[in-house]
Structures are given as structure tokens and as C-alpha cells.
mmCIF file with all atom_site columns, C-alpha atoms in Angstrom:
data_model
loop_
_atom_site.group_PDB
_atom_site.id
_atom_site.type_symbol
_atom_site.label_atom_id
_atom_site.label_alt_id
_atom_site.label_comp_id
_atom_site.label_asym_id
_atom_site.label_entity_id
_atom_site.label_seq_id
_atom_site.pdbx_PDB_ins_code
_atom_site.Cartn_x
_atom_site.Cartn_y
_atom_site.Cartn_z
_atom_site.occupancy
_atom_site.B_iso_or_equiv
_atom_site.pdbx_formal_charge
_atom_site.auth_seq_id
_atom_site.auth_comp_id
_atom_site.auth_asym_id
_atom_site.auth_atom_id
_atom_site.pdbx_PDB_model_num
ATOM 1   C CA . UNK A 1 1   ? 123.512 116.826 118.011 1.00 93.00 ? 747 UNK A CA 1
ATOM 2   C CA . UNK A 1 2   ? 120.650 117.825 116.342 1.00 96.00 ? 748 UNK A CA 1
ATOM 3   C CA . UNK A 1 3   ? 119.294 121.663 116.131 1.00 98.00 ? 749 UNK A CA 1
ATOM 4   C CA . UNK A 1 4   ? 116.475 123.742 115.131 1.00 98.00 ? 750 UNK A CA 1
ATOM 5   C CA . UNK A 1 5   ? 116.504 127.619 114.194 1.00 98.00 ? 751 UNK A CA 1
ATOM 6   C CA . UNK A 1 6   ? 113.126 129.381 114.366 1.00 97.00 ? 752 UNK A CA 1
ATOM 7   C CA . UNK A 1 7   ? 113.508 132.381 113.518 1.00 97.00 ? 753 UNK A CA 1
ATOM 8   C CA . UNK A 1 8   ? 111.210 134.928 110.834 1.00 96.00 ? 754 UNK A CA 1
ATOM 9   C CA . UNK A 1 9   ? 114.409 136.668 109.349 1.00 95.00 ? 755 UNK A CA 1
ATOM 10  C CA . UNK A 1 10  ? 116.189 134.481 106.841 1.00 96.00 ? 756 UNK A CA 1
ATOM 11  C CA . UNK A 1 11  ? 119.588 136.612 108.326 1.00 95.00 ? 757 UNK A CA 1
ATOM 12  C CA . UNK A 1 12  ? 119.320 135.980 111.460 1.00 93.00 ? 758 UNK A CA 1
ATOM 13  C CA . UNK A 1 13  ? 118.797 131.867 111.049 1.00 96.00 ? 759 UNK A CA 1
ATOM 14  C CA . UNK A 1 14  ? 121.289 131.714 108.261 1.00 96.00 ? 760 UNK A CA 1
ATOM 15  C CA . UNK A 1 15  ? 124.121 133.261 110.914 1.00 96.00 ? 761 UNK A CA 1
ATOM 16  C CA . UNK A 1 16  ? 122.844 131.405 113.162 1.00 96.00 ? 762 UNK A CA 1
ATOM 17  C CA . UNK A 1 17  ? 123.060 128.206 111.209 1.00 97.00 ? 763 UNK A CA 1
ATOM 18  C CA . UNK A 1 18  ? 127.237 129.044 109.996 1.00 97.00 ? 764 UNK A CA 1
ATOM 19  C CA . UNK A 1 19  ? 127.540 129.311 114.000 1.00 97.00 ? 765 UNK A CA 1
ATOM 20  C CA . UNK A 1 20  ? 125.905 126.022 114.984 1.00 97.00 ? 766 UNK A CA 1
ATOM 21  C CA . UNK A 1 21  ? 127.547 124.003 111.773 1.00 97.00 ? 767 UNK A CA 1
ATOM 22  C CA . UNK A 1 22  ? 130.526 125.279 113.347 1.00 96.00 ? 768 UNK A CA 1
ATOM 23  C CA . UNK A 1 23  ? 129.749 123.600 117.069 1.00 96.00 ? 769 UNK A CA 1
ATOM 24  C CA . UNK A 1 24  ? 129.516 120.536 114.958 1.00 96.00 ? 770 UNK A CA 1
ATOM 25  C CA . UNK A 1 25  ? 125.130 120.736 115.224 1.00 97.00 ? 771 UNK A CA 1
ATOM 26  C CA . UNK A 1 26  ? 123.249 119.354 112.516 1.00 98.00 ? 772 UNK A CA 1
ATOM 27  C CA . UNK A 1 27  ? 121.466 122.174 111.850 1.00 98.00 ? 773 UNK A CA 1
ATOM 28  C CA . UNK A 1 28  ? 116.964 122.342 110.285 1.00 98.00 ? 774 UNK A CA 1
ATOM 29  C CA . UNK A 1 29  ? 115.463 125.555 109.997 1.00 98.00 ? 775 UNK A CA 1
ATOM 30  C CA . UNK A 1 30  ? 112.185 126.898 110.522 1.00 98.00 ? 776 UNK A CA 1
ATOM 31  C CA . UNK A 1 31  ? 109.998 130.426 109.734 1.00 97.00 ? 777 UNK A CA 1
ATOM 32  C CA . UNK A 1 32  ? 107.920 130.607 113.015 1.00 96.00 ? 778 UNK A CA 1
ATOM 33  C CA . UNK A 1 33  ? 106.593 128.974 115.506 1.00 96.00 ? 779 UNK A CA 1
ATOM 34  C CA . UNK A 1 34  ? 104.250 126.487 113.571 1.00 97.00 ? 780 UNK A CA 1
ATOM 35  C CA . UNK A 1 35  ? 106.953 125.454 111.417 1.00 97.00 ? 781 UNK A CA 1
ATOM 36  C CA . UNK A 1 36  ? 108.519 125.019 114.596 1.00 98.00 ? 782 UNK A CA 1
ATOM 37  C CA . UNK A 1 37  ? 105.963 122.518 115.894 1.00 97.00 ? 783 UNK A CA 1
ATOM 38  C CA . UNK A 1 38  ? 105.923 120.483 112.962 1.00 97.00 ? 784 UNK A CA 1
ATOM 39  C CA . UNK A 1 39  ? 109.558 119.804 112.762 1.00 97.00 ? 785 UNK A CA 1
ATOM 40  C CA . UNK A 1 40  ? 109.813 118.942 116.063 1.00 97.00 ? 786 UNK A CA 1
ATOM 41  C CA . UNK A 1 41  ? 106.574 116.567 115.692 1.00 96.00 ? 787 UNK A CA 1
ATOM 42  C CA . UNK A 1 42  ? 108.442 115.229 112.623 1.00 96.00 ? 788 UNK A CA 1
ATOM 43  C CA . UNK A 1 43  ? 112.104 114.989 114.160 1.00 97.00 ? 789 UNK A CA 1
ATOM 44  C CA . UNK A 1 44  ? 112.650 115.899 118.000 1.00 97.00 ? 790 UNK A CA 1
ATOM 45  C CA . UNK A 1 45  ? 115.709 118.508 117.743 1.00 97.00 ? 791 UNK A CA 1
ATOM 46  C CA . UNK A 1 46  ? 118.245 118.289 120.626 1.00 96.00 ? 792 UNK A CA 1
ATOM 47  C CA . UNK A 1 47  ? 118.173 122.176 120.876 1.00 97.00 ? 793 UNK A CA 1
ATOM 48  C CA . UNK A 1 48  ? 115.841 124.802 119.726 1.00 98.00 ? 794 UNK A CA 1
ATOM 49  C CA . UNK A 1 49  ? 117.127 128.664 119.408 1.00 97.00 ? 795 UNK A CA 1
ATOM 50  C CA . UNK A 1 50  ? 113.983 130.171 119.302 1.00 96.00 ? 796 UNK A CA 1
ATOM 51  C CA . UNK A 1 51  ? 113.363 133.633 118.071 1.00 95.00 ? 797 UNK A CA 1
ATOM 52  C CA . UNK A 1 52  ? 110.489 135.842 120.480 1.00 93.00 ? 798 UNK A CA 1
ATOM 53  C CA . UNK A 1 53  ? 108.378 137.720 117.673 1.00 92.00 ? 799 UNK A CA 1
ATOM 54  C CA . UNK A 1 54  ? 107.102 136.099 115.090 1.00 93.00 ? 800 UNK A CA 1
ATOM 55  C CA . UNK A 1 55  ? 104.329 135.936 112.688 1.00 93.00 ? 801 UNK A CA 1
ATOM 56  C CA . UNK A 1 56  ? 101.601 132.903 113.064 1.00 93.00 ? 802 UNK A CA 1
ATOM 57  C CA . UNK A 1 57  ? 102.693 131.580 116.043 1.00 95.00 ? 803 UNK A CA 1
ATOM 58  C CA . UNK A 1 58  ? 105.530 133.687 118.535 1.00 95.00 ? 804 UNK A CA 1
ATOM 59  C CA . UNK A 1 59  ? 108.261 132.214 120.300 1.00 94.00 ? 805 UNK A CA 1
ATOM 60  C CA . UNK A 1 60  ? 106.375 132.140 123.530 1.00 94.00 ? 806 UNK A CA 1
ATOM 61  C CA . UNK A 1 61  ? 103.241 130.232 121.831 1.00 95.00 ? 807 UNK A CA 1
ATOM 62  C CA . UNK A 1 62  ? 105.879 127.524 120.717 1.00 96.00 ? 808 UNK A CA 1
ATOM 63  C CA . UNK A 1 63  ? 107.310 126.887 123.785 1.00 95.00 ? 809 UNK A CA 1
ATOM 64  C CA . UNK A 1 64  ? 104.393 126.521 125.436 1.00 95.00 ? 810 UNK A CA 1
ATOM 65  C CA . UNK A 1 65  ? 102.867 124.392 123.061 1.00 96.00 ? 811 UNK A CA 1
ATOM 66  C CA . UNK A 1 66  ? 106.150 121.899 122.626 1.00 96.00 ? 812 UNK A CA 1
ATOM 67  C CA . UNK A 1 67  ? 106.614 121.575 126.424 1.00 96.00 ? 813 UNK A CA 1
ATOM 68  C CA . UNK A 1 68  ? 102.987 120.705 126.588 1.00 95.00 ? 814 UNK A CA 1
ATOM 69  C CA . UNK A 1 69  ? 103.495 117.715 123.573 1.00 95.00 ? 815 UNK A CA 1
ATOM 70  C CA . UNK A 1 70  ? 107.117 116.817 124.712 1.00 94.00 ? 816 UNK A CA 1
ATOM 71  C CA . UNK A 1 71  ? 107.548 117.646 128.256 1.00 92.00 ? 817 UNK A CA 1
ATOM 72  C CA . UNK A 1 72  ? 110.117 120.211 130.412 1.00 89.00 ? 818 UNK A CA 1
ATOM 73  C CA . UNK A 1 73  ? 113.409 118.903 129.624 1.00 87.00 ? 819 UNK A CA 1
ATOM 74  C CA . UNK A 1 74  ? 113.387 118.526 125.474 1.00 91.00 ? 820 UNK A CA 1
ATOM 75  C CA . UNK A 1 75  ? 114.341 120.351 123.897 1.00 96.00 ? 821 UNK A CA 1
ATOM 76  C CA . UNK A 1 76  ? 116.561 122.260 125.206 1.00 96.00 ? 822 UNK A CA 1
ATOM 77  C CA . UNK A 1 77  ? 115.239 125.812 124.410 1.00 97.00 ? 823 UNK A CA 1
ATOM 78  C CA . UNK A 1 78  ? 117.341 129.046 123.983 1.00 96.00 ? 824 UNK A CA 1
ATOM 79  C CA . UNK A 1 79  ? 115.588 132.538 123.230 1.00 94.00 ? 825 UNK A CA 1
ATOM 80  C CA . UNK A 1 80  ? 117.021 134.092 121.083 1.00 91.00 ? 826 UNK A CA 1
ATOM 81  C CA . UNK A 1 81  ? 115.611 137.999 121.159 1.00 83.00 ? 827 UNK A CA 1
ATOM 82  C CA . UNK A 1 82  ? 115.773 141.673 121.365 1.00 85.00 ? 828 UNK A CA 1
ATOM 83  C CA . UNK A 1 83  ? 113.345 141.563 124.654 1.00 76.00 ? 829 UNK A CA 1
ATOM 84  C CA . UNK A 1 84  ? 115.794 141.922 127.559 1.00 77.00 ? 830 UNK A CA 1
ATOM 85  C CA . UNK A 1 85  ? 113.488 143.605 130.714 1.00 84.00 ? 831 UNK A CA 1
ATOM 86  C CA . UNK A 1 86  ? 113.385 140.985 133.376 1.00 87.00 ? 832 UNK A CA 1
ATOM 87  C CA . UNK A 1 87  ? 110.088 140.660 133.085 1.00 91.00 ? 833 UNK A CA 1
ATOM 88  C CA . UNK A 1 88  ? 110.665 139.195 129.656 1.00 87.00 ? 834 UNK A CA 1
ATOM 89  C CA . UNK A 1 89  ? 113.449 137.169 131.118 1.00 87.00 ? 835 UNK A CA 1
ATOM 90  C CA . UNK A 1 90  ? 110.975 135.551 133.527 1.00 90.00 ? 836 UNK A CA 1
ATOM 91  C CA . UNK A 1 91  ? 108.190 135.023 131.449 1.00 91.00 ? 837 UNK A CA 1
ATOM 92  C CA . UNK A 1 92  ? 110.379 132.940 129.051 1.00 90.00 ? 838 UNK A CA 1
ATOM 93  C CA . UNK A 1 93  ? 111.871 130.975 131.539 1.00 90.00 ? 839 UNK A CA 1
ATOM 94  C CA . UNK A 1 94  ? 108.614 130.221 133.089 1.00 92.00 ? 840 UNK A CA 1
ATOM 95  C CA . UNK A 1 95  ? 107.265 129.035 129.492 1.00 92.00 ? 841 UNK A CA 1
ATOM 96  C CA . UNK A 1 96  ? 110.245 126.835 130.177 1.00 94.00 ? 842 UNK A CA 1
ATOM 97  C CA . UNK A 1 97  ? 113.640 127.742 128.338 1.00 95.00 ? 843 UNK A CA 1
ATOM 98  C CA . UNK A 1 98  ? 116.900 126.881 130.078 1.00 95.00 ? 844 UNK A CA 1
ATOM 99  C CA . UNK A 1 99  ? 118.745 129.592 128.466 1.00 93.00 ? 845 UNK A CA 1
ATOM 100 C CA . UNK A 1 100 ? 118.112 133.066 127.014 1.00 92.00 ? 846 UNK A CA 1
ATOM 101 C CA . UNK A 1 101 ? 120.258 134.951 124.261 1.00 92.00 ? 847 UNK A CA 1
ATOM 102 C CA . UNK A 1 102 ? 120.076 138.626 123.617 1.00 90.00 ? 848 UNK A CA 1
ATOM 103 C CA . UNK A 1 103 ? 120.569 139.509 119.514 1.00 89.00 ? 849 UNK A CA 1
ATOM 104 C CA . UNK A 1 104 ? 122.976 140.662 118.465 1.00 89.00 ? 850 UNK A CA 1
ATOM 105 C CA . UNK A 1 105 ? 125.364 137.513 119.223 1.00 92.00 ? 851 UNK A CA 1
ATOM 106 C CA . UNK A 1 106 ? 128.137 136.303 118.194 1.00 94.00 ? 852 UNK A CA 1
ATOM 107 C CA . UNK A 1 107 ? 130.659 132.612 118.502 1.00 95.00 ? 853 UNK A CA 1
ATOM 108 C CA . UNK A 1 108 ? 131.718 133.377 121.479 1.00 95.00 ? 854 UNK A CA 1
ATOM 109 C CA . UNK A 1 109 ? 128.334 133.901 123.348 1.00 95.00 ? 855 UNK A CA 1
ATOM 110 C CA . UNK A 1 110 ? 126.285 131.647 122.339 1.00 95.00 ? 856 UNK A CA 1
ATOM 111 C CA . UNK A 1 111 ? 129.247 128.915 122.556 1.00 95.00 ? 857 UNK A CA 1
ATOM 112 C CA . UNK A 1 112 ? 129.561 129.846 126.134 1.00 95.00 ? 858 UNK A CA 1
ATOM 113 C CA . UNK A 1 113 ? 126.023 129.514 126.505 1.00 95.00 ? 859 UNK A CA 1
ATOM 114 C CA . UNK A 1 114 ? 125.572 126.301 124.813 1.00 96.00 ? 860 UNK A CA 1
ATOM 115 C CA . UNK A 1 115 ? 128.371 125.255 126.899 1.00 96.00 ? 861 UNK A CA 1
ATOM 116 C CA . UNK A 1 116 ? 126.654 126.357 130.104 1.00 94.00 ? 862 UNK A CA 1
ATOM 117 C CA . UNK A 1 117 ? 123.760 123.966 129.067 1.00 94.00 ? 863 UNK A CA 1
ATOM 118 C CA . UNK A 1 118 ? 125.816 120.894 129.039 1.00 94.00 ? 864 UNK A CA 1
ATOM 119 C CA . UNK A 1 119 ? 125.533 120.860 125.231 1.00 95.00 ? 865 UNK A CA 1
ATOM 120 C CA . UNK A 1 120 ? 129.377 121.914 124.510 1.00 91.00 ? 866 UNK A CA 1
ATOM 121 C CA . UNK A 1 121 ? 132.302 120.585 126.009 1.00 79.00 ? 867 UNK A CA 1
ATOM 122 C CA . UNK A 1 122 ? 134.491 123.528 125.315 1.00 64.00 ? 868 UNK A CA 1
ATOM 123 C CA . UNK A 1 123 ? 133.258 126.265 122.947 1.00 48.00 ? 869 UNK A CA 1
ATOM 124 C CA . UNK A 1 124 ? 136.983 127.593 122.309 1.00 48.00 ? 870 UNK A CA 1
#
């Protein structure tokens, strides 16, 4: 299973990518949401977890924009963000992610979640 990290802080994607390795994802990287775009143009990823605010291009922009090029159902998009109001919440899963992450996380989340999207069999 192929993934894609978007996120601005080299932290936060490099956790992110020990986490995913260790879910058995093969695991590309990207800065923002342009970057973003042209990896998936280049190589459709599986799943995306997609950071909110960004330079260039923000999380929301790249949704948009790769639902618009690749349709509703890939990828699979998780945000991946500090923004927790439900009003957030809404507006991302209107742009059309399936699943929504709140940072700080850790193994266990984001294994459950992954597994809640069909995409793990069993994150223990």
C-alpha cells in the first residue's frame, strides 16, 4: 500500500513516516500541497495524510484540487491537524476526506483509524 505525507514540518512527516513504515505502507513525502499534486499526478498514492496549514497551497486547496483530477474515492484522505471545531471537521469532510486526525498522534490512533478505513486489518 502506497502512502503520501504532506505535511510543511519535516517532524511531523518524518514521525509520521516511522509510523506508516511500521503498518507495512510504502511511504513518499511531500512539503505542501503542490508537491502534493504532483506526486499524486506522478504516482496515485493509496492514502494521503494531509496536513491543514501550509504554505503555497493548504491542505484544503489540495483536496479540492485532487478530488477534482482523480475523483471522490482516491485517495483515501486523512487530515491530519491542530483545527478540531466542528466547523473545521465539516468543512474537511465536505472537501472530501474520509477520515480526520487531530496532532498530536500516536501508533495507536492513527492505526485504529487507518483500520476504520478498511486500510488495516488489525492495527495491534
Amino acid at each position: 500500500m502506497n502512502c503520501l505525507v504532506v505535511d510543511d514540518s519535516r517532524v511531523v512527516r518524518k514521525a509520521a513516516r516511522r509510523l506508516l513504515e511500521g503498518f507495512g505502507f510504502a511511504v513518499r513525502e511531500a512539503e505542501d500541497g503542490a508537491q502534493a499534486l504532483a506526486a499524486c499526478r506522478e504516482a496515485l498514492p493509496d492514502f494521503v495524510l494531509l496536513d491543514w496549514n501550509m504554505p503555497v497551497m493548504d491542505g484544503l486547496s489540495f483536496l479540492r484540487a485532487a478530488r477534482a483530477e482523480h475523483g471522490a474515492e482516491r485517495p483515501v484522505v486523512m487530515l491530519c491537524t491542530t483545527e478540531n471545531t466542528q466547523e473545521k471537521i465539516l468543512q474537511a469532510l465536505e472537501a472530501g476526506a474520509q477520515e480526520y486526525v487531530m496532532k498530536p498522534f500516536d501508533a495507536e490512533i492513527l492505526g485504529g483509524k487507518l483500520t476504520q478505513l478498511g486500510l488495516l486489518r488489525d492495527a495491534a
